[in-house]
Amino acid sequence: MRRPHPSIRGKLIALTLLAILAPISCVLFIVGSNEIRDIRSDMVTSSVLITSVVAEYAAAALAFDSRPAAEEALQVLAANPRFLDATIYDRAGRRFAAFRRPGRTGPDPPAVLADAEPRSTLEGGRITVVYPIAQGGERFGTMVLHGAMAPVTSRVHAYVWGLWWLTLGIIAASLTLAWALERMVSRRLLRLADVARQIARGADYSVRASDRGHDEIGLLAEAFNNMLAEIDHRQTEAREAIRMRDEFLSVASHELKTPLTSLKLRVQGLIEHSPTVEDPTEAARMDKSFELAERQVRRLEKLVNNLLDVSRIAIGRFPLQREEVDLVGLVHNVIGQFSAEIARLDVEVGLDLPEHALGLWDPMRLEQVVVNLLSNALKYGAGSPVEIVVRIDGGNALLIVRDRGIGISPADQARIFERFERAVSLNYGGLGLGLHITREIVLAHGGTIRVESVPGEGAAFIVELPRGIEASEQMGEAWTQQPQP
Amino acid sequence: MDATAATVMVVDDDIDIRETIQDLLEVRGFHVIGAGDGADAMAQLKRGARPRVILLDLMMPGLSGEEFRNQQLADADIAHIPVVVLSGARGVDEAARRMRVASLPKPVELHELMETVGRFCADEHAAR
């Protein structure tokens, strides 16, 4: 059975991930980016503010050209670890005073023009504030402040880490959920599918699903079991009906033999001792009538026997009574039985037989086989020559009956051994049982039968029978049949 | 009817079969007694009928062919009378084998019937 793909578990995992992770990620992202933006603008604002405050003090220092005063003003910035460096430029753009955080690396910031516009920029994790130092309308210089955006960066990192752990958590949760669901749902469904597969394979409708849950799957299992009970019941009924039919066929064909018995005896009696008729034409006509009547009785007899055989095969009562049989003698016997018909059809029957072909077979059933094959060859041979071949091949005997008549199409070749199958139109009489019975007899002897045919070129039926006797061909002397008890 | 003619008993519930066999045997010089079922046949035997051979149908209502045979074998006076079973099954019926008697398949061939009856009546009156 193919594995479910994608399975319910897979679908659930995908679904939870999508349903939970996506919205939460969006929310986090939105909240996070808002907060980060706020922090950034706060930092910018506070940096600008402090720069403006320091610039106030620096104005006086510049006015009085007092370096120490300017540097003292800048020392305020030391308190906040955020601020990396600050520089005061005079009116001409020359460096007047500077503050540099210890440990601050990197090149000195570039000089700015004296009349540079106030601005604040963020670049590569640094904030740069450029602020004019002025008082009473007079511009004394410019202050430049550099600060780190580290808190922002760390906050961003915090959010990313949070998202990462959240994702992991959600994946873990959805896997757990999927596993739990698999136990509660998928596994039970697969077990149900298993039972169905088992039944389909073994045609055993007594199997039942064992799920005892009360949820929807439990209901499914219950409905499934009810269906199986119904199928089982119907199958039993069907089997019973078939068995009754076959029993009936057996009884019916048995019953048909009763009228046939007296009919056949009377007709045969009339043939033996027909009343004397003076007029030769009348006499001939009478003889012909009796002969025809006997032929018809034989046909009826054959049909009834076939029906009986077929029904007995179907209900399994088809025993063999094995004796030592000479297949060659049997073939001669059957040819003898058909001599009138062969003469009437003017068919040439060629025999390719060894002197003897001994085996342990049921003589009557084997005769049935030869009769059936020969009669088919005569019936469908369209007057063409018929050939009968017997061979001994070690432990097997080979019987081939060949005609050059209408042949059998490949499609039909597969079907003709089935019950009631006929490879020809209804214009050719018969119930279509002969080959079926023939095959059953051959199989019951442990042999094989096959047909080789090309439509329009005739057919050859090839029977292989295990001889079933240990003794070899050194049984030279002619073997005689046991006398009837 | 020739007093020394061999007697054949025909036991079959079908009247047509019985009469047909009777007619065909009588034409050939046999004396035939008929019975419609096993009980009737047994009664006739107990009354003294001694056929050379009994042609026995297996499937009969009442006393079946097999039961008849068992009763026959239990009675020393009549146990020796040979029985030929007329069997509707193909060839030798399993029952016939069990009973260890000869059997003829239905519908029976005229010449086979005559040969079989002739064989059992061979040492007395020869069949025509």
Coordinates of C-alpha atoms in Angstrom, one line a residue:
Chain A
M1 CA 0.0 0.0 0.0
R2 CA 1.4 3.4 -0.9
R3 CA 2.3 5.7 2.0
P4 CA 0.1 8.7 2.5
H5 CA 1.7 11.6 0.8
P6 CA 1.3 14.3 1.9
S7 CA 0.1 12.7 5.2
I8 CA -2.4 14.3 7.6
R9 CA 0.6 14.9 9.9
G10 CA 2.4 16.7 7.2
K11 CA -0.6 18.8 6.3
L12 CA -1.2 19.6 10.0
I13 CA 2.4 20.7 10.5
A14 CA 2.3 22.9 7.4
L15 CA -1.1 24.3 8.5
T16 CA -0.1 25.1 12.1
L17 CA 3.1 26.7 11.0
L18 CA 1.3 28.8 8.5
A19 CA -1.6 29.6 10.8
I20 CA 0.4 30.4 13.9
L21 CA 3.8 31.4 12.7
A22 CA 2.8 33.8 10.0
P23 CA 0.5 36.1 12.0
I24 CA 2.7 36.1 15.1
S25 CA 5.7 36.9 12.9
C26 CA 3.8 39.7 11.3
V27 CA 2.7 41.1 14.6
L28 CA 6.2 40.8 16.1
F29 CA 7.6 42.4 13.0
I30 CA 5.2 45.3 13.1
V31 CA 5.5 45.9 16.8
G32 CA 9.3 45.4 16.6
S33 CA 9.8 47.8 13.8
N34 CA 7.6 50.4 15.5
E35 CA 9.5 50.1 18.7
I36 CA 12.8 50.3 17.0
R37 CA 11.7 53.3 15.1
D38 CA 10.6 55.0 18.3
I39 CA 13.9 54.2 20.0
R40 CA 15.7 55.6 17.1
S41 CA 13.8 58.8 17.0
D42 CA 14.1 59.1 20.8
M43 CA 17.8 58.7 20.6
V44 CA 18.1 61.2 17.8
T45 CA 16.0 63.7 19.8
S46 CA 18.0 63.2 23.0
S47 CA 21.2 63.5 21.1
V48 CA 20.2 66.7 19.5
L49 CA 18.9 68.0 22.8
I50 CA 22.1 67.4 24.6
T51 CA 24.1 68.8 21.8
S52 CA 22.1 72.0 22.0
V53 CA 22.6 72.2 25.7
V54 CA 26.3 71.7 25.4
A55 CA 26.4 74.2 22.5
E56 CA 24.8 76.8 24.8
Y57 CA 27.7 76.5 27.2
A58 CA 30.2 76.3 24.4
A59 CA 29.0 79.6 23.0
A60 CA 30.3 81.4 26.0
A61 CA 33.5 79.5 25.9
L62 CA 34.0 80.4 22.2
A63 CA 33.0 84.0 22.8
F64 CA 35.7 84.3 25.4
D65 CA 38.0 82.0 23.5
S66 CA 38.4 79.8 26.5
R67 CA 39.5 76.3 25.5
P68 CA 39.3 74.8 29.0
A69 CA 35.8 76.1 29.4
A70 CA 34.8 74.5 26.1
E71 CA 36.4 71.2 27.1
E72 CA 34.7 71.3 30.5
A73 CA 31.4 71.7 28.7
L74 CA 32.1 68.7 26.6
Q75 CA 32.8 66.6 29.7
V76 CA 29.1 66.4 30.3
L77 CA 29.0 63.9 27.5
A78 CA 31.2 61.5 29.3
A79 CA 28.4 60.5 31.6
N80 CA 26.5 58.8 28.9
P81 CA 28.3 55.9 27.4
R82 CA 26.4 56.4 24.2
F83 CA 28.3 59.4 23.1
L84 CA 31.5 58.5 21.3
D85 CA 33.0 61.9 20.5
A86 CA 32.2 65.5 20.1
T87 CA 34.1 68.4 18.5
I88 CA 33.6 72.2 18.8
Y89 CA 34.7 74.1 15.7
D90 CA 35.2 77.9 15.7
R91 CA 33.8 80.3 13.3
A92 CA 36.6 79.5 10.8
G93 CA 36.0 75.8 11.0
R94 CA 39.1 75.1 13.0
R95 CA 39.0 72.6 15.8
F96 CA 38.6 74.4 19.1
A97 CA 37.9 71.7 21.6
A98 CA 37.2 67.9 21.4
F99 CA 35.9 65.2 23.6
R100 CA 36.8 61.6 22.8
R101 CA 35.6 58.7 24.7
P102 CA 38.5 56.5 25.9
G103 CA 38.8 53.5 23.8
R104 CA 37.1 55.1 20.9
T105 CA 38.7 53.9 17.8
G106 CA 38.5 55.1 14.3
P107 CA 39.6 58.1 12.4
D108 CA 38.9 61.6 13.4
P109 CA 35.7 62.9 12.0
P110 CA 36.2 65.3 9.1
A111 CA 36.2 69.0 9.7
V112 CA 33.0 70.9 9.0
L113 CA 32.5 74.3 7.6
A114 CA 31.8 77.1 10.0
D115 CA 28.4 77.8 8.5
A116 CA 27.3 74.2 8.1
E117 CA 23.6 73.7 8.4
P118 CA 22.3 71.9 11.5
R119 CA 21.5 68.3 10.8
S120 CA 21.4 64.9 12.3
T121 CA 22.2 61.8 10.3
L122 CA 22.2 58.1 11.0
E123 CA 24.8 56.1 9.2
G124 CA 26.2 52.7 9.9
G125 CA 25.1 52.5 13.5
R126 CA 26.4 56.0 14.3
I127 CA 24.4 59.2 14.8
T128 CA 26.0 62.4 13.8
V129 CA 24.6 65.7 15.1
V130 CA 25.8 68.9 13.6
Y131 CA 24.6 71.9 15.7
P132 CA 25.4 75.6 15.3
I133 CA 26.9 77.3 18.3
A134 CA 25.2 80.8 18.4
Q135 CA 24.0 83.3 20.8
G136 CA 22.2 86.5 20.4
G137 CA 22.0 86.1 16.6
E138 CA 25.8 85.7 16.4
R139 CA 27.3 82.5 15.1
F140 CA 30.4 81.4 17.0
G141 CA 31.0 78.0 15.7
T142 CA 29.7 74.5 15.2
M143 CA 29.5 71.4 17.3
V144 CA 29.6 67.9 16.0
L145 CA 28.5 65.0 18.1
H146 CA 28.9 61.3 17.3
G147 CA 26.9 58.7 19.1
A148 CA 26.4 55.0 18.9
M149 CA 23.1 53.4 18.1
A150 CA 24.1 50.3 20.1
P151 CA 20.9 50.1 22.1
V152 CA 18.9 50.0 18.9
T153 CA 21.1 47.3 17.4
S154 CA 20.8 45.3 20.6
R155 CA 17.1 45.8 20.6
V156 CA 16.9 44.5 17.0
H157 CA 18.9 41.5 18.0
A158 CA 16.6 40.9 20.9
Y159 CA 13.6 40.9 18.6
V160 CA 15.3 38.6 16.0
W161 CA 16.3 36.2 18.8
G162 CA 12.8 36.3 20.1
L163 CA 11.4 35.5 16.7
W164 CA 13.8 32.6 16.3
W165 CA 13.0 31.0 19.6
L166 CA 9.3 31.6 19.0
T167 CA 9.6 29.8 15.6
L168 CA 11.4 26.9 17.2
G169 CA 8.7 26.7 19.9
I170 CA 5.9 26.8 17.4
I171 CA 7.6 24.1 15.3
A172 CA 8.0 22.0 18.4
A173 CA 4.4 22.6 19.4
S174 CA 3.1 21.7 15.9
L175 CA 5.2 18.6 15.7
T176 CA 3.8 17.5 19.1
L177 CA 0.3 18.4 18.0
A178 CA 0.8 16.4 14.7
W179 CA 2.1 13.4 16.6
A180 CA -0.8 13.5 19.0
L181 CA -3.2 13.8 16.1
E182 CA -1.6 11.0 14.3
R183 CA -2.2 8.7 17.2
M184 CA -5.8 9.8 17.6
V185 CA -6.7 9.9 13.9
S186 CA -4.2 8.9 11.3
R187 CA -3.1 5.7 12.9
R188 CA -6.6 4.5 13.3
L189 CA -7.5 5.5 9.8
L190 CA -4.5 3.6 8.5
R191 CA -5.5 0.6 10.5
L192 CA -8.9 0.7 8.9
A193 CA -7.3 0.9 5.5
D194 CA -5.2 -2.0 6.5
V195 CA -8.2 -4.1 7.3
A196 CA -9.7 -3.2 3.9
R197 CA -6.6 -4.1 2.1
Q198 CA -6.4 -7.4 3.9
I199 CA -10.0 -8.2 3.0
A200 CA -9.4 -7.3 -0.7
R201 CA -6.4 -9.5 -0.8
G202 CA -7.8 -12.5 1.0
A203 CA -11.5 -12.2 0.2
D204 CA -12.1 -13.1 3.8
Y205 CA -15.2 -11.2 4.8
S206 CA -15.2 -12.4 8.3
V207 CA -12.4 -10.0 9.2
R208 CA -13.6 -6.9 11.2
A209 CA -12.1 -3.5 12.1
S210 CA -11.1 -3.4 15.8
D211 CA -11.5 0.3 16.4
R212 CA -13.5 1.0 19.5
G213 CA -13.4 4.8 19.6
H214 CA -16.6 6.8 19.9
D215 CA -15.6 9.7 17.7
E216 CA -16.1 10.0 14.0
I217 CA -13.5 7.4 13.2
G218 CA -15.2 5.0 15.6
L219 CA -18.4 5.6 13.7
L220 CA -16.6 5.0 10.4
A221 CA -15.2 1.7 11.8
E222 CA -18.6 0.7 12.9
A223 CA -20.2 1.5 9.5
F224 CA -17.3 -0.4 7.9
N225 CA -17.9 -3.5 10.0
N226 CA -21.6 -3.4 9.2
M227 CA -20.8 -3.2 5.6
L228 CA -18.6 -6.2 5.9
A229 CA -21.2 -8.2 7.7
E230 CA -23.6 -7.4 4.9
I231 CA -21.1 -8.5 2.2
D232 CA -20.3 -11.6 4.2
H233 CA -24.0 -12.5 4.4
R234 CA -24.5 -11.8 0.7
Q235 CA -21.5 -13.8 -0.3
T236 CA -22.7 -16.8 1.8
E237 CA -26.1 -16.5 0.1
A238 CA -24.5 -16.3 -3.3
R239 CA -22.3 -19.4 -2.5
E240 CA -25.4 -21.2 -1.3
A241 CA -27.3 -20.3 -4.4
I242 CA -24.5 -21.6 -6.6
R243 CA -24.2 -24.7 -4.6
M244 CA -28.0 -25.3 -4.9
R245 CA -27.8 -24.7 -8.6
D246 CA -25.1 -27.2 -9.0
E247 CA -26.9 -29.7 -6.8
F248 CA -30.0 -29.1 -8.9
L249 CA -28.1 -29.6 -12.1
S250 CA -26.7 -32.9 -10.7
V251 CA -30.2 -34.1 -9.7
A252 CA -31.8 -32.9 -12.9
S253 CA -29.3 -34.6 -15.2
H254 CA -29.7 -37.7 -13.1
E255 CA -33.5 -37.5 -13.5
L256 CA -33.2 -37.0 -17.2
K257 CA -31.5 -40.4 -17.5
T258 CA -34.7 -42.2 -16.4
P259 CA -36.8 -41.5 -19.6
L260 CA -33.6 -41.9 -21.7
T261 CA -33.1 -45.4 -20.3
S262 CA -36.3 -46.9 -21.6
L263 CA -36.2 -44.8 -24.7
K264 CA -32.8 -46.0 -25.7
L265 CA -33.6 -49.6 -24.9
R266 CA -36.8 -49.5 -27.0
V267 CA -35.1 -47.9 -30.0
Q268 CA -32.2 -50.3 -29.8
G269 CA -34.6 -53.1 -29.5
L270 CA -36.5 -51.9 -32.6
I271 CA -33.3 -51.7 -34.5
E272 CA -32.4 -55.3 -33.6
H273 CA -35.8 -56.7 -34.2
S274 CA -37.5 -54.3 -36.5
P275 CA -40.9 -55.4 -37.8
T276 CA -40.9 -56.8 -41.3
V277 CA -42.0 -54.5 -43.9
E278 CA -42.7 -55.8 -47.4
D279 CA -42.0 -52.6 -49.4
P280 CA -38.3 -52.1 -49.5
T281 CA -38.6 -48.3 -49.7
E282 CA -40.7 -48.4 -46.6
A283 CA -38.3 -50.7 -45.0
A284 CA -35.4 -48.5 -45.8
R285 CA -37.3 -45.5 -44.5
M286 CA -38.2 -47.3 -41.3
D287 CA -34.6 -48.3 -40.7
K288 CA -33.4 -44.8 -41.3
S289 CA -36.0 -43.5 -38.8
F290 CA -34.8 -45.9 -36.1
E291 CA -31.2 -45.1 -36.7
L292 CA -31.9 -41.4 -36.5
A293 CA -33.8 -42.0 -33.4
E294 CA -30.9 -43.8 -31.8
R295 CA -28.5 -41.1 -32.9
Q296 CA -30.7 -38.5 -31.2
V297 CA -30.9 -40.6 -28.1
R298 CA -27.1 -40.7 -28.0
R299 CA -26.9 -37.0 -28.4
L300 CA -29.3 -36.5 -25.6
E301 CA -27.3 -39.0 -23.5
K302 CA -24.1 -37.1 -24.2
L303 CA -25.6 -33.7 -23.3
V304 CA -27.1 -35.1 -20.1
N305 CA -23.8 -36.7 -19.2
N306 CA -21.9 -33.5 -19.8
L307 CA -24.3 -31.5 -17.6
L308 CA -23.9 -34.1 -14.9
D309 CA -20.1 -34.0 -15.2
V310 CA -20.0 -30.2 -15.1
S311 CA -22.2 -30.0 -12.1
R312 CA -20.2 -32.6 -10.3
I313 CA -17.0 -30.8 -11.1
A314 CA -18.5 -27.7 -9.7
I315 CA -19.5 -29.3 -6.4
G316 CA -16.3 -31.2 -6.2
R317 CA -17.5 -34.7 -6.7
F318 CA -15.3 -35.8 -9.6
P319 CA -13.3 -38.8 -8.6
L320 CA -11.0 -40.7 -10.8
Q321 CA -10.8 -44.5 -10.9
R322 CA -7.3 -45.3 -12.1
E323 CA -6.4 -48.5 -13.9
E324 CA -3.7 -49.6 -16.3
V325 CA -4.8 -48.2 -19.6
D326 CA -3.3 -48.4 -23.1
L327 CA -3.9 -45.1 -24.7
V328 CA -3.2 -46.5 -28.1
G329 CA -5.9 -49.2 -27.7
L330 CA -8.3 -46.5 -26.4
V331 CA -7.7 -44.4 -29.5
H332 CA -8.4 -47.3 -31.8
N333 CA -11.5 -48.0 -29.8
V334 CA -12.8 -44.4 -30.2
I335 CA -12.0 -44.4 -33.9
G336 CA -14.1 -47.5 -34.1
Q337 CA -17.0 -45.7 -32.4
F338 CA -16.7 -42.9 -34.8
S339 CA -16.3 -45.0 -37.9
A340 CA -19.8 -44.4 -39.2
E341 CA -19.5 -40.6 -38.7
I342 CA -16.0 -40.6 -40.3
A343 CA -17.3 -42.4 -43.3
R344 CA -20.3 -40.1 -43.5
L345 CA -18.2 -37.0 -43.4
D346 CA -15.7 -38.5 -45.7
V347 CA -12.8 -37.4 -43.6
E348 CA -9.3 -38.8 -43.7
V349 CA -8.1 -39.7 -40.2
G350 CA -4.3 -40.2 -40.0
L351 CA -2.9 -42.1 -37.0
D352 CA 0.7 -41.7 -35.8
L353 CA 0.7 -44.1 -32.8
P354 CA 3.3 -46.4 -31.1
E355 CA 2.4 -49.9 -30.4
H356 CA 1.4 -49.3 -26.8
A357 CA 1.2 -46.3 -24.5
L358 CA 0.5 -47.5 -21.0
G359 CA -0.4 -45.4 -18.0
L360 CA -2.4 -45.3 -14.8
W361 CA -5.5 -43.5 -15.8
D362 CA -9.2 -43.5 -15.6
P363 CA -10.2 -45.4 -18.7
M364 CA -13.7 -44.0 -19.0
R365 CA -12.6 -40.4 -18.4
L366 CA -9.7 -40.7 -20.8
E367 CA -12.0 -42.1 -23.4
Q368 CA -14.2 -39.0 -22.8
V369 CA -11.1 -36.8 -23.6
V370 CA -10.3 -38.6 -26.8
V371 CA -14.0 -38.7 -27.9
N372 CA -14.3 -35.0 -27.2
L373 CA -11.2 -34.0 -29.1
L374 CA -11.9 -36.2 -32.0
S375 CA -15.5 -35.1 -32.2
N376 CA -14.5 -31.4 -32.1
A377 CA -11.9 -32.1 -34.9
L378 CA -14.6 -33.7 -37.0
K379 CA -17.1 -31.0 -36.2
Y380 CA -14.9 -28.0 -36.9
G381 CA -12.5 -29.6 -39.3
A382 CA -14.6 -28.7 -42.3
G383 CA -13.9 -32.0 -43.9
S384 CA -10.1 -31.5 -43.6
P385 CA -7.8 -34.4 -42.6
V386 CA -7.6 -35.2 -38.9
E387 CA -4.4 -36.4 -37.4
I388 CA -4.1 -38.2 -34.0
V389 CA -0.6 -38.5 -32.6
V390 CA 0.5 -40.4 -29.5
R391 CA 4.0 -40.3 -28.1
I392 CA 5.7 -41.6 -25.0
D393 CA 8.1 -39.0 -23.5
G394 CA 9.7 -40.6 -20.4
G395 CA 7.2 -40.3 -17.6
N396 CA 4.6 -38.6 -19.8
A397 CA 2.3 -39.6 -22.5
L398 CA 1.5 -37.1 -25.3
L399 CA -1.7 -37.0 -27.2
I400 CA -2.2 -34.6 -30.1
V401 CA -5.4 -34.2 -32.1
R402 CA -5.0 -32.0 -35.1
D403 CA -7.4 -30.7 -37.8
R404 CA -7.0 -28.3 -40.6
G405 CA -10.4 -26.6 -40.3
I406 CA -11.7 -23.2 -39.2
G407 CA -9.2 -22.7 -36.4
I408 CA -9.5 -20.7 -33.2
S409 CA -8.6 -17.1 -32.7
P410 CA -6.1 -16.2 -30.0
A411 CA -8.7 -14.4 -28.0
D412 CA -10.9 -17.4 -28.0
Q413 CA -8.0 -19.8 -27.3
A414 CA -7.9 -18.5 -23.8
R415 CA -11.6 -18.9 -23.2
I416 CA -12.6 -22.2 -24.8
F417 CA -11.7 -24.3 -21.8
E418 CA -14.1 -22.3 -19.6
R419 CA -17.5 -23.6 -18.7
F420 CA -20.2 -22.7 -21.2
E421 CA -17.7 -21.0 -23.5
R422 CA -17.9 -21.6 -27.2
A423 CA -15.6 -20.2 -29.8
V424 CA -18.1 -20.5 -32.6
S425 CA -21.6 -19.2 -33.3
L426 CA -24.7 -21.0 -32.1
N427 CA -25.0 -22.6 -35.5
Y428 CA -22.6 -25.2 -34.3
G429 CA -24.5 -27.2 -31.7
G430 CA -23.5 -28.3 -28.3
L431 CA -23.5 -26.8 -24.8
G432 CA -19.9 -25.8 -24.8
L433 CA -19.1 -28.1 -22.0
G434 CA -16.9 -30.7 -23.8
L435 CA -13.6 -28.9 -23.6
H436 CA -14.2 -27.8 -20.0
I437 CA -14.8 -31.3 -18.9
T438 CA -11.8 -32.5 -21.0
R439 CA -9.6 -30.0 -19.2
E440 CA -10.9 -31.0 -15.8
I441 CA -10.2 -34.7 -16.6
V442 CA -6.7 -33.8 -17.8
L443 CA -6.0 -31.7 -14.7
A444 CA -7.4 -34.3 -12.4
H445 CA -4.8 -36.7 -13.9
G446 CA -2.1 -34.2 -13.1
G447 CA -1.6 -33.4 -16.8
T448 CA -1.8 -30.3 -19.0
I449 CA -3.8 -29.4 -22.1
R450 CA -3.2 -26.6 -24.5
V451 CA -4.2 -25.5 -28.0
E452 CA -2.2 -24.2 -30.9
S453 CA -4.2 -22.7 -33.6
V454 CA -4.1 -20.1 -36.4
P455 CA -7.6 -19.0 -37.6
G456 CA -8.3 -20.6 -41.0
E457 CA -5.5 -23.1 -40.7
G458 CA -6.9 -25.5 -38.1
A459 CA -6.2 -26.3 -34.5
A460 CA -4.0 -28.8 -32.6
F461 CA -5.0 -29.9 -29.1
I462 CA -2.0 -31.1 -27.1
V463 CA -2.5 -33.2 -24.0
E464 CA 0.3 -34.2 -21.7
L465 CA -0.4 -36.9 -19.1
P466 CA 1.9 -38.2 -16.5
R467 CA 1.9 -41.9 -16.9
G468 CA 2.0 -42.6 -13.2
I469 CA 3.6 -46.0 -13.4
E470 CA 7.1 -46.9 -12.2
A471 CA 7.5 -49.8 -14.6
S472 CA 9.2 -48.9 -17.8
E473 CA 8.5 -50.0 -21.4
Q474 CA 10.1 -53.3 -20.6
M475 CA 6.5 -54.5 -20.2
G476 CA 6.7 -56.2 -23.5
E477 CA 3.8 -58.5 -23.3
A478 CA 0.3 -57.3 -24.3
W479 CA -1.6 -56.3 -21.4
T480 CA -5.3 -57.4 -21.1
Q481 CA -8.1 -55.6 -19.3
Q482 CA -9.5 -57.1 -16.2
P483 CA -12.8 -59.1 -16.7
Q484 CA -15.9 -57.4 -15.5
P485 CA -17.1 -58.7 -12.1
Chain B
M1 CA -43.2 -69.4 -21.1
D2 CA -40.5 -72.2 -21.1
A3 CA -40.4 -73.7 -17.6
T4 CA -36.7 -74.0 -17.6
A5 CA -36.2 -70.3 -18.7
A6 CA -33.9 -68.4 -16.5
T7 CA -35.6 -65.9 -14.2
V8 CA -34.4 -62.3 -13.9
M9 CA -35.7 -59.9 -11.3
V10 CA -35.9 -56.2 -12.3
V11 CA -36.2 -53.8 -9.4
D12 CA -36.9 -50.2 -10.5
D13 CA -39.4 -47.6 -9.4
D14 CA -39.9 -46.3 -13.0
I15 CA -42.6 -48.4 -14.6
D16 CA -41.4 -47.7 -18.2
I17 CA -37.9 -48.9 -17.4
R18 CA -39.3 -52.0 -15.8
E19 CA -41.6 -52.9 -18.6
T20 CA -39.1 -52.1 -21.3
I21 CA -36.4 -54.4 -19.8
Q22 CA -39.1 -57.0 -19.1
D23 CA -40.3 -57.0 -22.8
L24 CA -36.8 -57.1 -24.2
L25 CA -35.8 -60.0 -21.9
E26 CA -38.9 -62.0 -22.5
V27 CA -38.4 -61.7 -26.3
R28 CA -35.1 -63.3 -25.7
G29 CA -36.6 -66.2 -23.7
F30 CA -36.1 -65.0 -20.1
H31 CA -38.7 -65.1 -17.4
V32 CA -38.9 -61.8 -15.7
I33 CA -40.4 -60.7 -12.4
G34 CA -40.7 -57.1 -11.6
A35 CA -40.7 -55.1 -8.4
G36 CA -41.5 -51.4 -7.9
D37 CA -39.3 -50.9 -4.9
G38 CA -36.9 -52.6 -2.5
A39 CA -39.6 -53.7 -0.1
D40 CA -41.6 -55.3 -2.9
A41 CA -38.5 -57.1 -4.2
M42 CA -37.6 -58.4 -0.7
A43 CA -41.2 -59.6 -0.1
Q44 CA -41.1 -61.6 -3.4
L45 CA -37.8 -63.1 -2.5
K46 CA -39.0 -64.1 0.9
R47 CA -42.0 -65.7 -0.7
G48 CA -39.7 -68.0 -2.6
A49 CA -38.8 -66.2 -5.8
R50 CA -35.3 -67.3 -6.9
P51 CA -34.1 -65.2 -9.9
R52 CA -30.7 -66.0 -11.4
V53 CA -29.8 -62.3 -11.2
I54 CA -31.4 -59.2 -9.8
L55 CA -31.2 -56.0 -11.8
L56 CA -31.3 -53.3 -9.1
D57 CA -32.0 -49.6 -9.4
L58 CA -30.1 -47.7 -6.7
M59 CA -32.2 -44.6 -6.4
M60 CA -35.6 -45.7 -5.2
P61 CA -38.1 -44.3 -2.6
G62 CA -38.5 -46.3 0.5
L63 CA -35.9 -49.0 0.8
S64 CA -32.9 -47.8 -1.3
G65 CA -30.9 -50.2 -3.4
E66 CA -28.1 -50.3 -0.9
E67 CA -30.4 -51.0 2.0
F68 CA -32.0 -53.8 0.0
R69 CA -28.6 -55.3 -0.6
N70 CA -27.8 -55.3 3.1
Q71 CA -31.0 -57.0 3.9
Q72 CA -30.4 -59.6 1.2
L73 CA -27.0 -60.4 2.5
A74 CA -28.3 -60.8 6.0
D75 CA -30.7 -63.6 4.8
A76 CA -28.7 -66.8 4.1
D77 CA -31.4 -68.1 1.7
I78 CA -31.1 -65.3 -0.7
A79 CA -27.7 -63.9 0.0
H80 CA -26.1 -65.8 -2.9
I81 CA -28.2 -64.2 -5.6
P82 CA -26.0 -61.9 -7.7
V83 CA -27.0 -58.3 -8.1
V84 CA -26.3 -55.9 -11.0
V85 CA -26.8 -52.3 -10.2
L86 CA -28.3 -49.9 -12.7
S87 CA -26.6 -46.7 -11.9
G88 CA -27.5 -43.2 -13.0
A89 CA -24.0 -42.0 -12.2
R90 CA -21.3 -42.2 -14.8
G91 CA -19.7 -45.6 -14.9
V92 CA -19.2 -47.4 -11.7
D93 CA -21.0 -45.7 -8.9
E94 CA -19.2 -45.4 -5.6
A95 CA -22.1 -47.2 -4.0
A96 CA -21.7 -50.1 -6.4
R97 CA -18.1 -50.4 -5.5
R98 CA -18.9 -50.3 -1.9
M99 CA -21.4 -53.0 -2.4
R100 CA -19.0 -55.0 -4.5
V101 CA -21.4 -55.6 -7.2
A102 CA -21.4 -55.2 -11.0
S103 CA -23.0 -52.1 -12.3
L104 CA -24.4 -50.8 -15.6
P105 CA -24.7 -47.1 -16.4
K106 CA -27.9 -45.5 -17.3
P107 CA -29.1 -45.2 -20.0
V108 CA -27.9 -48.7 -20.5
E109 CA -26.9 -50.2 -23.9
L110 CA -29.1 -53.0 -25.0
H111 CA -26.3 -55.3 -26.0
E112 CA -24.4 -54.6 -22.7
L113 CA -27.6 -55.4 -20.7
M114 CA -28.0 -58.6 -22.6
E115 CA -24.4 -59.7 -22.3
T116 CA -24.5 -59.1 -18.6
V117 CA -27.7 -60.9 -18.0
G118 CA -26.5 -63.7 -20.3
R119 CA -23.3 -64.1 -18.3
F120 CA -25.1 -64.7 -15.0
C121 CA -27.6 -67.1 -16.6
A122 CA -24.9 -68.8 -18.7
D123 CA -24.8 -72.3 -17.1
E124 CA -28.5 -72.9 -17.6
H125 CA -30.7 -71.6 -20.4
A126 CA -28.7 -69.7 -23.0
A127 CA -30.1 -66.4 -24.0
R128 CA -31.1 -65.9 -27.6

